XYZ file of C-alpha atoms in Angstrom:
101
model
C -0.486 15.802 -10.860
C 2.597 15.945 -9.073
C 1.194 14.094 -6.269
C 0.549 10.734 -8.394
C 4.026 10.626 -9.886
C 5.570 10.702 -6.313
C 3.400 8.085 -5.399
C 3.974 6.171 -8.434
C 8.001 6.622 -8.065
C 7.892 5.469 -3.684
C 5.455 2.644 -5.336
C 8.168 1.365 -7.985
C 11.136 2.110 -5.296
C 11.446 -1.409 -4.075
C 11.346 -3.123 -7.273
C 14.832 -1.201 -7.908
C 17.634 -3.052 -7.254
C 19.687 -1.440 -3.740
C 22.912 -0.741 -5.194
C 21.058 1.134 -7.714
C 19.031 3.705 -5.425
C 22.299 3.372 -3.118
C 24.524 4.827 -6.242
C 22.323 7.644 -6.899
C 21.459 8.449 -2.946
C 25.034 8.215 -1.192
C 25.649 11.772 -1.735
C 22.446 12.830 -0.194
C 22.229 10.320 2.595
C 23.367 10.414 6.040
C 23.192 6.823 6.318
C 20.571 3.920 7.221
C 21.593 4.120 10.734
C 21.184 6.586 13.216
C 25.096 6.230 14.415
C 25.618 6.802 10.245
C 23.789 9.958 10.811
C 25.297 11.393 13.732
C 29.111 10.436 11.842
C 27.480 12.596 8.719
C 26.518 15.800 10.363
C 29.831 15.740 12.981
C 31.732 15.694 9.357
C 29.168 18.590 7.826
C 29.534 20.742 11.314
C 33.588 20.458 11.180
C 33.246 21.986 7.599
C 30.859 24.343 8.962
C 27.366 23.053 7.340
C 24.677 22.595 9.236
C 23.047 18.831 9.011
C 19.177 18.053 8.376
C 18.484 14.238 8.833
C 15.206 12.724 7.577
C 13.582 9.496 8.697
C 12.885 7.923 5.714
C 9.170 6.589 5.068
C 6.190 8.107 3.908
C 2.532 7.090 2.756
C 2.065 5.582 6.260
C -1.448 4.301 6.477
C -1.723 2.187 10.718
C -1.279 4.472 13.752
C 1.417 2.168 14.481
C 3.406 2.579 11.960
C 3.005 6.571 12.527
C 3.521 5.702 15.952
C 7.046 4.039 15.667
C 8.188 6.650 13.271
C 7.573 9.948 15.576
C 9.256 7.839 18.221
C 12.290 7.565 15.772
C 12.250 11.144 15.117
C 12.054 11.531 19.338
C 15.517 9.262 18.647
C 17.344 11.292 15.903
C 16.356 15.099 18.590
C 17.763 13.121 21.507
C 20.747 12.234 19.740
C 21.676 15.701 17.622
C 20.701 17.339 21.567
C 23.382 14.860 23.338
C 26.186 14.987 20.328
C 25.686 18.567 20.177
C 25.392 18.581 16.852
C 24.305 21.386 14.687
C 21.494 20.219 12.364
C 17.602 19.810 12.578
C 15.014 17.362 10.590
C 12.716 17.214 7.947
C 9.341 15.922 8.961
C 7.192 14.589 6.649
C 3.387 14.686 7.570
C 2.755 11.736 5.438
C 5.396 9.563 7.678
C 3.192 11.013 11.027
C 0.362 9.660 9.347
C -1.832 12.546 7.592
C -3.376 10.028 5.513
C -4.812 7.944 8.623
C -8.217 8.452 9.455
């Protein structure tokens, strides 16, 4: 039942005006770019807090989308290593194409 609710919610989010989503999500989002995420995680690390970076996007249906998401995660891991950040990544299997035949 929760899976159905999650999918329905995810399907309706594009209909919600971006400023409304942003208002609620800003507290939990590191930013819209990798550079934003690095800056935010660095600020967290300076306060003694570890960061977790999540590449948004779920319910991937095409292999090309899954490959692009995996490449983005590689870039995030490279940035974490290069910047020596205390951070990890959060990976959703649905973002990597678990639903792709």
